[in-house]
Coordinates of C-alpha atoms in Angstrom, one line a residue:
Chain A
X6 CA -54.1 9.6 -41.5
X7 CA -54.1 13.6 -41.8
X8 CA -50.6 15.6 -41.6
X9 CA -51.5 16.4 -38.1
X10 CA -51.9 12.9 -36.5
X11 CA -48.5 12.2 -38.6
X12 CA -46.4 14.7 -37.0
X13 CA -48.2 13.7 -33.1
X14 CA -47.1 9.9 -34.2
X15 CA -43.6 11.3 -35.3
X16 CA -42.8 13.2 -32.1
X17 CA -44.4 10.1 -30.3
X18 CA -42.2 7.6 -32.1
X19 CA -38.9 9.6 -31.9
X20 CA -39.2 10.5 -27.9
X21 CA -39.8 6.2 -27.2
X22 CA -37.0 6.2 -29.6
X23 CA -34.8 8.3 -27.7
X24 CA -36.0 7.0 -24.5
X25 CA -35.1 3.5 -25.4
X26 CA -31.5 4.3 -26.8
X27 CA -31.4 6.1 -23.3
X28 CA -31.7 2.9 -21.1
X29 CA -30.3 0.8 -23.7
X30 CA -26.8 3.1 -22.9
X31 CA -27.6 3.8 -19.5
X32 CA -27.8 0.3 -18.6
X33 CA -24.5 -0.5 -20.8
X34 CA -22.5 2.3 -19.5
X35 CA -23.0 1.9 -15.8
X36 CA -21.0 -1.1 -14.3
X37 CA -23.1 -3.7 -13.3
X38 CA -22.3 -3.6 -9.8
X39 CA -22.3 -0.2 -9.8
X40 CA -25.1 0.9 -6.6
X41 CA -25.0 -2.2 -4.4
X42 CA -23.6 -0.8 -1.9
X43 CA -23.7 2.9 -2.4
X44 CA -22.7 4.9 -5.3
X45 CA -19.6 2.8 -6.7
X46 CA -18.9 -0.2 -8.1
X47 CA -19.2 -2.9 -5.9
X48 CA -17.2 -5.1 -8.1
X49 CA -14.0 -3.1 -7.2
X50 CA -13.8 -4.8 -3.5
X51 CA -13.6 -8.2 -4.7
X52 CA -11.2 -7.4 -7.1
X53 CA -9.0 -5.7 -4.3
X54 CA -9.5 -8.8 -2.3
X55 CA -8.3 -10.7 -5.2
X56 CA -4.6 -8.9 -5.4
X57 CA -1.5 -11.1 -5.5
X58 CA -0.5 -11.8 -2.2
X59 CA 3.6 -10.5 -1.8
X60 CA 3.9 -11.2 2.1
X61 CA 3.7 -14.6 3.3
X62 CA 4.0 -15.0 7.7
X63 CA 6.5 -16.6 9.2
X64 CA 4.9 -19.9 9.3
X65 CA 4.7 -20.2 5.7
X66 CA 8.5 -19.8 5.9
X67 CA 8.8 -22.5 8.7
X68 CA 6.9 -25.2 6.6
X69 CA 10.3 -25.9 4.9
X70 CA 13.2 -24.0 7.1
X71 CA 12.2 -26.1 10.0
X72 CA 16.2 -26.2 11.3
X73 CA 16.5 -22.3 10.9
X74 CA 13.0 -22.4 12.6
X75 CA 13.9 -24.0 15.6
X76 CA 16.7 -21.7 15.6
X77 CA 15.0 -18.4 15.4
X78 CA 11.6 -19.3 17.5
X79 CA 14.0 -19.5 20.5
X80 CA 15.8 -16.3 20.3
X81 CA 15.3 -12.9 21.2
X82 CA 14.8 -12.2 17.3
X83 CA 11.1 -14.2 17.3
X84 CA 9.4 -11.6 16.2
X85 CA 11.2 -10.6 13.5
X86 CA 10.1 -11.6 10.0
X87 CA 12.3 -13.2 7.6
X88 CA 10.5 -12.0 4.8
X89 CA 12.2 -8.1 6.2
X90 CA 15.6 -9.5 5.7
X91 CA 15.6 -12.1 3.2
X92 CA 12.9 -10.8 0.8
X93 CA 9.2 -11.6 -0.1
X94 CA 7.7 -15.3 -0.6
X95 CA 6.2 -14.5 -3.8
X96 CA 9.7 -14.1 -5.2
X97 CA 10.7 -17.5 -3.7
X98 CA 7.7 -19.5 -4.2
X99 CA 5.2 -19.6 -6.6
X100 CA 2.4 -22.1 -7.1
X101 CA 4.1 -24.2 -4.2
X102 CA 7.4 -24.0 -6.3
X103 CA 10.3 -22.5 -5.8
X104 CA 11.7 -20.0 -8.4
X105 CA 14.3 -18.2 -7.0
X106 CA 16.6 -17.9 -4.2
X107 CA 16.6 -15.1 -2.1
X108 CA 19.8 -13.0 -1.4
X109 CA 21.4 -13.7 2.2
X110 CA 22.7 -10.7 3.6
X111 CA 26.3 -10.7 4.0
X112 CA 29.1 -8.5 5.7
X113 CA 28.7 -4.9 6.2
X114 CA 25.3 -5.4 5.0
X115 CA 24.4 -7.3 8.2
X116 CA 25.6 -4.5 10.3
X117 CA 24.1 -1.8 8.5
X118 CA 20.8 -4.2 8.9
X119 CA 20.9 -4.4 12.6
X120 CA 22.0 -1.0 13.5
X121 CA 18.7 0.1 11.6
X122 CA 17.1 -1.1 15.2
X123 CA 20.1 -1.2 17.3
X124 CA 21.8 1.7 17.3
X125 CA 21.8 3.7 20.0
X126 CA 22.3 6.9 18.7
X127 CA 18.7 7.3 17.8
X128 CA 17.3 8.2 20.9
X129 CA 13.6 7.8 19.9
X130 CA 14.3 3.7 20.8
X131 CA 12.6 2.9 24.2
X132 CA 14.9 0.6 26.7
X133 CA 12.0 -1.2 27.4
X134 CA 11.4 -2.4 23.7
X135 CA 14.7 -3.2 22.4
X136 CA 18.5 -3.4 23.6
X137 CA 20.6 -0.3 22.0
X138 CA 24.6 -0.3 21.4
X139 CA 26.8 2.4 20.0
X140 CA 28.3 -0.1 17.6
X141 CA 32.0 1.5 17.9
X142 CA 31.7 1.5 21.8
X143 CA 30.6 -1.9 22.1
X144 CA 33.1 -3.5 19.6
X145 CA 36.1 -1.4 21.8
X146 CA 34.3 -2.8 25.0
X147 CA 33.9 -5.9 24.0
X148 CA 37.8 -6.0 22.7
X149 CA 37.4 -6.6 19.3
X150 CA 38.5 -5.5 15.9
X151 CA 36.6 -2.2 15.1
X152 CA 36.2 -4.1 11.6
X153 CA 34.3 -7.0 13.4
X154 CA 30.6 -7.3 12.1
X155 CA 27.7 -8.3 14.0
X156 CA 27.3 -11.6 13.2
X157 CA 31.0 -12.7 14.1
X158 CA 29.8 -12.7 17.3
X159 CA 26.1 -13.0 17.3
X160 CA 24.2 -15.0 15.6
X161 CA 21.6 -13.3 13.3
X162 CA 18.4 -15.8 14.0
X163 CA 19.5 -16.1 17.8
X164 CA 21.5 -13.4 18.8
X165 CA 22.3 -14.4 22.6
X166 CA 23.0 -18.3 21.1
X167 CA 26.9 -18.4 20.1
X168 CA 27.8 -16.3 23.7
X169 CA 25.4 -18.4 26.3
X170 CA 26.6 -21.3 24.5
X171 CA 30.2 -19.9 25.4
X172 CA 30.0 -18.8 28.5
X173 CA 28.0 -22.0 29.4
X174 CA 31.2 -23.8 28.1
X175 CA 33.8 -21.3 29.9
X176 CA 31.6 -21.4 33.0
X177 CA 31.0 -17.6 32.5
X178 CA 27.5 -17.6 32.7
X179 CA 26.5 -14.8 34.6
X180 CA 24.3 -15.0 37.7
X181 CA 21.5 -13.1 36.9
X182 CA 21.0 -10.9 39.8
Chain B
X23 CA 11.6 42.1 -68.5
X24 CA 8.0 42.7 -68.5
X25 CA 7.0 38.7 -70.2
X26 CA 9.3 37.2 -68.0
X27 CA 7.8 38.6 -65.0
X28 CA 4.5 37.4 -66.6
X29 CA 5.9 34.3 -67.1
X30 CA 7.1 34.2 -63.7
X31 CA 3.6 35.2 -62.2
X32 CA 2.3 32.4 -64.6
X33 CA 3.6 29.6 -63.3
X34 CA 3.0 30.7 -59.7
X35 CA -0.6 30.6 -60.6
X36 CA 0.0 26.8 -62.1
X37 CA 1.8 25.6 -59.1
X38 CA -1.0 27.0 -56.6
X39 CA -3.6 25.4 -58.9
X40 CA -1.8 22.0 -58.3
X41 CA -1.6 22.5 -54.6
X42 CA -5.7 23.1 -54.8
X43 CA -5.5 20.1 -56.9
X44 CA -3.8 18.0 -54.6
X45 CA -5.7 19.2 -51.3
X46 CA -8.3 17.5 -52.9
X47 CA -7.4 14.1 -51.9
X48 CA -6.7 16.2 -48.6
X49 CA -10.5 16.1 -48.1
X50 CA -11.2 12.3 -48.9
X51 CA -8.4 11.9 -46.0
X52 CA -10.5 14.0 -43.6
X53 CA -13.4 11.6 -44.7
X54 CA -12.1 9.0 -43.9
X55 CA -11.0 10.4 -40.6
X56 CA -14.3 11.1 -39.6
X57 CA -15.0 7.5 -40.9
X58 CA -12.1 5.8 -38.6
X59 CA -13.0 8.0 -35.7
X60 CA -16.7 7.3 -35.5
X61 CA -15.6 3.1 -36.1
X62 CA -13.6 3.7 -33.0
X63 CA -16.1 5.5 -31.3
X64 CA -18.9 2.5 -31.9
X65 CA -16.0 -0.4 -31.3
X66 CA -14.6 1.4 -27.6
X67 CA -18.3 1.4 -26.7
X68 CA -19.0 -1.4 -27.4
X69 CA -15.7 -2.6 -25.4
X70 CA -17.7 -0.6 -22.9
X71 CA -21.0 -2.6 -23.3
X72 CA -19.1 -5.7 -22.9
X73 CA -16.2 -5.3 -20.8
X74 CA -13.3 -6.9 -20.7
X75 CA -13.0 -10.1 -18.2
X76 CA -10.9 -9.1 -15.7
X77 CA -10.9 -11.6 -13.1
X78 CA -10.4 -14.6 -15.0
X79 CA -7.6 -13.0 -17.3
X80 CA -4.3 -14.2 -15.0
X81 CA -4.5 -11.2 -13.0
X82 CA -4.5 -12.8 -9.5
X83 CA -3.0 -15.4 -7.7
X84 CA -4.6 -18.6 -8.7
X85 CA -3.4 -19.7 -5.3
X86 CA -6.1 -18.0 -3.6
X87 CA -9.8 -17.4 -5.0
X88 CA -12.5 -15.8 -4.0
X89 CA -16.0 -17.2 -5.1
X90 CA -19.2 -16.1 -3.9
X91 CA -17.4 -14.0 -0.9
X92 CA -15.7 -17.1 0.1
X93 CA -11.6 -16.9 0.0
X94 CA -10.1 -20.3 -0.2
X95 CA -6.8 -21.4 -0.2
X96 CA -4.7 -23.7 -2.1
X97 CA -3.0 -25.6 0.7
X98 CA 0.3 -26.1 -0.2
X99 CA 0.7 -22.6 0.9
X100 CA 1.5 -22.6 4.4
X101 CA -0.5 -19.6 5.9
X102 CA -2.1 -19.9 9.4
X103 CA -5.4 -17.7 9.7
X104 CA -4.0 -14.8 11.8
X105 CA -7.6 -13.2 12.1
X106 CA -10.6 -15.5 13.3
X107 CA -13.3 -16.4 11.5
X108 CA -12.4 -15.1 8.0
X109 CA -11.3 -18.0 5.7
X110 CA -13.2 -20.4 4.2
X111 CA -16.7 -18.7 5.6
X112 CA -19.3 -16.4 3.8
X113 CA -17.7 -12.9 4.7
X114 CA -20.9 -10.6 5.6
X115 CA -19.4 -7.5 4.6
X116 CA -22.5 -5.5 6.8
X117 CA -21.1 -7.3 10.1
X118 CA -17.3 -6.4 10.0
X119 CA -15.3 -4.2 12.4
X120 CA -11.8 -3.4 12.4
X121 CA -9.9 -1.0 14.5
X122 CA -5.5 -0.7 14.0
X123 CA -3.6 0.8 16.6
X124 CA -0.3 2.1 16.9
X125 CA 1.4 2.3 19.7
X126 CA 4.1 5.2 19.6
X127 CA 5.9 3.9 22.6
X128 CA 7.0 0.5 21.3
X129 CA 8.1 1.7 17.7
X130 CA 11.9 1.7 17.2
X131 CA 11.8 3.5 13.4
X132 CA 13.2 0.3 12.0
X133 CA 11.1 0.7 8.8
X134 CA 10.2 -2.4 8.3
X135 CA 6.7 -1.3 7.8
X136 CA 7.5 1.0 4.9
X137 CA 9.9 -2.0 3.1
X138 CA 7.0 -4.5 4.0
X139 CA 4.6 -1.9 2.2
X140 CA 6.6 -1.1 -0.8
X141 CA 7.4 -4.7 -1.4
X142 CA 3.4 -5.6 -1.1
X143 CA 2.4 -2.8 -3.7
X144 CA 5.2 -2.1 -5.6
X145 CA 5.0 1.4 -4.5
X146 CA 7.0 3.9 -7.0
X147 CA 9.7 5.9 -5.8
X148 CA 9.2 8.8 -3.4
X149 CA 5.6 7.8 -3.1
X150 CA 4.5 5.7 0.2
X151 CA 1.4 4.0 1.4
X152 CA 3.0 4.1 5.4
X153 CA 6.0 5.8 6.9
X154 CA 7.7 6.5 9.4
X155 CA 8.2 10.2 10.8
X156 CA 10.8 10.9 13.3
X157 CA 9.9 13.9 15.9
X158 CA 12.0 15.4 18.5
X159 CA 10.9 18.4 20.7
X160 CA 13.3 20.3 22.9
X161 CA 13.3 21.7 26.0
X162 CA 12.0 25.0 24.4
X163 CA 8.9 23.0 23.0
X164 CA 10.1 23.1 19.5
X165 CA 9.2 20.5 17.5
X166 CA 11.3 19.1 14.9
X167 CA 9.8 16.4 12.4
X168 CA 11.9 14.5 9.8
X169 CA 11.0 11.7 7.5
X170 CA 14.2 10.9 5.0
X171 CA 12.6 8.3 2.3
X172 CA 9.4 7.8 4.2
X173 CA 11.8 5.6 6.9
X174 CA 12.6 3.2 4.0
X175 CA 16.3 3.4 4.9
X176 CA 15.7 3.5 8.2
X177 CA 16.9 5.9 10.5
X178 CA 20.8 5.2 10.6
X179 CA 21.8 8.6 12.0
X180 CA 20.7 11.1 14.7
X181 CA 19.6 14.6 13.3
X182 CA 22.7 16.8 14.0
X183 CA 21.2 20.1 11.8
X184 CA 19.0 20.8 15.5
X185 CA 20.1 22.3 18.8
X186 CA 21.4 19.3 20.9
X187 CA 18.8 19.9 24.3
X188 CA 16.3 17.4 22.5
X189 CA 13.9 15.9 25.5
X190 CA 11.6 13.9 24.1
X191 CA 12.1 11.9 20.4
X192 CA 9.5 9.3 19.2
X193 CA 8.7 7.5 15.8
X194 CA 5.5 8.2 14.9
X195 CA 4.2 5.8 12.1
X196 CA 1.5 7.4 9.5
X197 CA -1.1 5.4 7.4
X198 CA -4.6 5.8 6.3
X199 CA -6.7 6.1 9.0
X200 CA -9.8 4.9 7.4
X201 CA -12.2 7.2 8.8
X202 CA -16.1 7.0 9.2
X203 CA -16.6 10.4 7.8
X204 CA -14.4 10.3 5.0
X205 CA -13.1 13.5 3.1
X206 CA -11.9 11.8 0.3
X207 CA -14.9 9.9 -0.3
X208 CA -16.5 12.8 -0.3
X209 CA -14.9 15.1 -2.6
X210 CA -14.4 12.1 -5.7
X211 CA -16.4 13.1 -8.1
X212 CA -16.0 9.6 -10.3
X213 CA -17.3 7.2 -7.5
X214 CA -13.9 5.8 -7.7
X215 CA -12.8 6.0 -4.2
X216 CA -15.9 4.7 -1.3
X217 CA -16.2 3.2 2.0
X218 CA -16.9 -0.5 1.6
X219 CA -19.7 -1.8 4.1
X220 CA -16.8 -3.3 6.2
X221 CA -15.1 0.3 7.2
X222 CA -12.4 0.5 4.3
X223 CA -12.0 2.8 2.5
X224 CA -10.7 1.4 -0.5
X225 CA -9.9 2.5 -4.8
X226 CA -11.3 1.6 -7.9
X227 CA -8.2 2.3 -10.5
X228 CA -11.1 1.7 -13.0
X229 CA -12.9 4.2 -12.3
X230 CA -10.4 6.9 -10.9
X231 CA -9.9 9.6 -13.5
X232 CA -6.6 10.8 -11.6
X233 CA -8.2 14.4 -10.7
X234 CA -6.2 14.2 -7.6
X235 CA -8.9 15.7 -5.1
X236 CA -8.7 13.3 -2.7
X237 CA -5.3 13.6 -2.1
X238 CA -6.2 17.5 -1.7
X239 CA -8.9 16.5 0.8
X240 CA -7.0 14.0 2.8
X241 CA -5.9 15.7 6.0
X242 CA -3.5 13.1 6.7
X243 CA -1.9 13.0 3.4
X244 CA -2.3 9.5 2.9
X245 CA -2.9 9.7 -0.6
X246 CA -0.9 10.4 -3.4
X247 CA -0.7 9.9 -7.5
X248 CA 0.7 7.2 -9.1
X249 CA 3.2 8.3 -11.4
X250 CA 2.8 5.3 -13.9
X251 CA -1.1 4.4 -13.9
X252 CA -2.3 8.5 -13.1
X253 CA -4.5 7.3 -10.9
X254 CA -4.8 7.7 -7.3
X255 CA -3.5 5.4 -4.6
X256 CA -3.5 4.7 -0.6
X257 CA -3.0 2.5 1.8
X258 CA -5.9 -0.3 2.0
X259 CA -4.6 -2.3 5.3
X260 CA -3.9 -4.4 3.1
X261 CA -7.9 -5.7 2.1
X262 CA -6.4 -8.3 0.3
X263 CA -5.0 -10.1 3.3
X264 CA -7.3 -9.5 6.1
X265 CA -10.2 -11.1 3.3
X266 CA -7.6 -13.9 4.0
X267 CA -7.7 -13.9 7.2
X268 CA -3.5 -12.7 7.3
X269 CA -2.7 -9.4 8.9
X270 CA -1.6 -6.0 6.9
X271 CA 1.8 -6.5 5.8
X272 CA 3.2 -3.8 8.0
X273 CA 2.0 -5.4 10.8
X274 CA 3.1 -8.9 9.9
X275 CA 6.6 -7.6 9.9
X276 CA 6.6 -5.3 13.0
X277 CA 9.1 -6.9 15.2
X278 CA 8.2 -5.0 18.4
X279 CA 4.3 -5.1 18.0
X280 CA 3.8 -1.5 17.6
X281 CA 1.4 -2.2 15.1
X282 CA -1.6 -3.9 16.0
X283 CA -4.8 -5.2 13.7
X284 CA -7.5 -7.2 14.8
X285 CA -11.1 -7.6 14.2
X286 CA -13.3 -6.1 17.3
X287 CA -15.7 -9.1 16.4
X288 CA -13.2 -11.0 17.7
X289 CA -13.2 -10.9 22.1
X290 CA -9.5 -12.2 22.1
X291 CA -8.0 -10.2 19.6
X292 CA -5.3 -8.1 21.3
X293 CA -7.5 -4.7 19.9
X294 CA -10.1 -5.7 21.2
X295 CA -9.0 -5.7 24.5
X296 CA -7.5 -2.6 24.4
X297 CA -10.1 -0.7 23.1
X298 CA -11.9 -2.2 25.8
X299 CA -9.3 -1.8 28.3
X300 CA -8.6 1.4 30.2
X301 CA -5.6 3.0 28.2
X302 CA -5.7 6.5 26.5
X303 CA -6.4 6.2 23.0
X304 CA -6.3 9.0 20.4
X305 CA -6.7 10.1 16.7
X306 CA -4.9 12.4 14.9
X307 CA -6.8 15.5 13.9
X308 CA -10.1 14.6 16.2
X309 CA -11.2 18.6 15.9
X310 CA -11.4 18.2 12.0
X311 CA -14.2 15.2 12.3
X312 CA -13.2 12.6 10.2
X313 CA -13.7 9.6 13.1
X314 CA -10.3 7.8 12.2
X315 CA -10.4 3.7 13.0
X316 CA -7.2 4.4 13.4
X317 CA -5.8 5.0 17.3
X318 CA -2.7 5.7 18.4
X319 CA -1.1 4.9 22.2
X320 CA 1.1 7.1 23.8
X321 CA 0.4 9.8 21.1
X322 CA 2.0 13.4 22.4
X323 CA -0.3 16.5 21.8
X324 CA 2.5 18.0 18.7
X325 CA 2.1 15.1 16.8
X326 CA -0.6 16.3 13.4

């Protein structure tokens, strides 16, 4: 073989060389999903499907609190979720187990917790969606201790349940006009 | 005076001779960094070439899995299908549709949303996937906007830093609005952020190289840098639960129902029907193109 033909065959063999190592790393170093869709990795919306679920519904708690169930699906508080008062399922349960117990809100905390809907004072808060009190005027209206937290009176599930149940018993019950 | 100064000189000249002497082994050092560098150059590509399992390493729930685009569930947990015709089915990812709308007249800035959120994601501090902003405008047309904590406290107390003639006050609650014509999709220069076939617009931490350009090109500031993984993060409508058929946290925990998912497959899905339905629907920043699928009701002109 002269010189010539040796380099031609060098060049040759070097550019098939570098061509292969190319594709070899080109087809390593893009994900493998990478294009099924469009220009990411495809890959990456299974795996956000895939993330740990925090938030159960309010069903999953009713499976086992069925007598705080009944208690709560009849009240004006329905459509509140226990996971916003009492914390997340996933730190209660996990693999159909419980692991913890989750804090019950207690005292002031209860009153700071319903004011953050209740209060009046915020204007912003339709009529039509939710009942508003300025706690102080309420508690002096209702001639109570200024102390007096919500739930003394109302219970937190139910809130209308302790003073229907009273005024049924005192034969209060107003006549709705 | 003269020899000791010699002398003196002398020794310098030894001591620098066993400095030189000593860099010597200076050099086989820088060998062998060039040696450990280029052995962890070939080993971290070839971590590349094969990557790391990342499914099957404990990083999900092994309650639910997802195999073949089918979720399925393990059933001692207790979750009713909240959207039709997700679970247990092949999910064609070309034939989805979801719309979320917010209605601005039924939301109380409770926060509930934002808590819900944080708890779902683990949000750091001071960053926030949803809030809550509080506007007033007065009889002047001046428009005041707060938002203390993103609404994670709630809003406790009325804003008493304003002129008191306030005539109209709303919660307005802020989120990604997933739009058609993405900025942020655009401008990522990694591939790491993209608008799945199904309308979301969702991230690959993988990928995301924490250049923070999307949240420069988000006009609704939805975006933002975590501060412990550098890479970028938004709200997803929570993908994870609507592939499992469950609604977006912040809309599981809405207690007045002023956030509203639904699939627009779906004829009975309360969206549906109002996107069908006869009510003004708008998006926030229409004139800037993005097509948001996110809609507000009873949205008032000042709200951006």
């Amino acid at each position: 073989m002269s010189k010539h033909a040796l380099r031609i065959a060098f060049v040759v063999a070097s550019v098939v060389l570098m061509a292969g190592v190319g594709f070899v790393l080109k087809a390593q170093l893009i994900p493998k999903s990478f294009g099924l869709y469009g220009p990411y990795r495809a890959d990456a919306i299974d795996e956000e499907a895939q993330r740990v679920l925090k938030h159960g519904t309010n069903a999953s708690c009713f499976g086992c609190h069925q007598y705080e169930a009944t208690i709560h699906l009849k009240g004006n508080h329905k459509t509140i979720s226990c996971e916003f008062c009492h914390g997340t399922y996933s730190d209660h349960i996990k693999n159909g187990k419980k692991i913890a117990n989750l804090p019950v809100k207690k005292g002031t905390e209860i009153t700071t917790l319903c004011l953050r809907c209740h209060n009046t004072e915020i204007k912003a808060r339709s009529t039509m969606v939710i009942k508003t009190v300025g706690i102080q005027d309420h508690l002096k209206k209702q001639n109570v201790k200024l102390t007096h937290t919500c739930n003394q009176c109302h219970h937190v599930h139910a809130p209308l349940k302790y003073i229907n149940e009273a005024k049924k018993i005192t034969g209060l019950m107003e006549v709705k006009p | 005076m003269i020899i000791k100064d010699f002398k003196v000189n002398k020794s310098c000249v030894n001591e620098q001779l066993i400095l030189s002497d000593e860099k010597f082994p200076l050099d086989m050092d820088k060998r062998d960094f060039i040696k450990k560098v280029l052995k962890g150059a070939i080993a971290g590509s070839l971590f590349l070439v094969f990557p790391m399992d990342t499914t099957g390493g404990g990083n999900f729930d092994k309650n639910s899995t997802l195999k073949d685009g089918i979720s399925t569930f393990d059933p001692t947990i207790k979750l009713p299908e909240e959207i039709p015709e997700i679970r247990d089915r092949q999910y064609d990812i070309y034939k989805q549709n979801f719309a979320f709308i917010v209605d601005i007249t039924r939301c109380i800035g409770c926060g509930s949303c934002c808590v819900a959120d944080k708890r779902e994601y683990n949000v750091p501090d001071g960053n926030y996937r949803t809030w809550v902003e509080r506007y007033i405008k007065d009889f002047d047309d001046q428009v005041y906007v707060d938002c203390p904590n993103g609404g994670l406290d709630g809003y406790q107390k009325p804003r008493t830093d304003i002129p008191l003639n306030a005539r109209d006050t709303f919660f307005v609650p802020k989120l990604c609005n997933m739009c058609k014509e993405a900025p942020c999709v655009q401008v990522c220069p990694v591939g790491a952020t993209f608008i799945s076939p199904d309308g979301f617009i969702l991230m690959d931490s993988d990928r995301c190289v924490g250049c923070a350009y999307c949240i420069q090109a988000c006009p609704y500031s939805a975006r933002f840098l975590n501060p412990i993984t550098k890479t970028a993060e938004k709200c997803t409508w929570c993908y994870h639960r609507v592939r499992k058929g469950l609604l977006p946290a912040c809309v599981e925990v809405c207690p007045t129902g002023a956030r509203k998912f639904g699939s627009l497959n779906d004829e009975n899905s309360e969206v549906y029907k109002i996107l069908k339905g006869p009510g003004v629907l708008t998006v926030l920043k229409q004139s800037m193109g993005t097509l948001p699928a996110l809609y507000y009701m009873g949205q008032r002109l000042e709200v951006v």
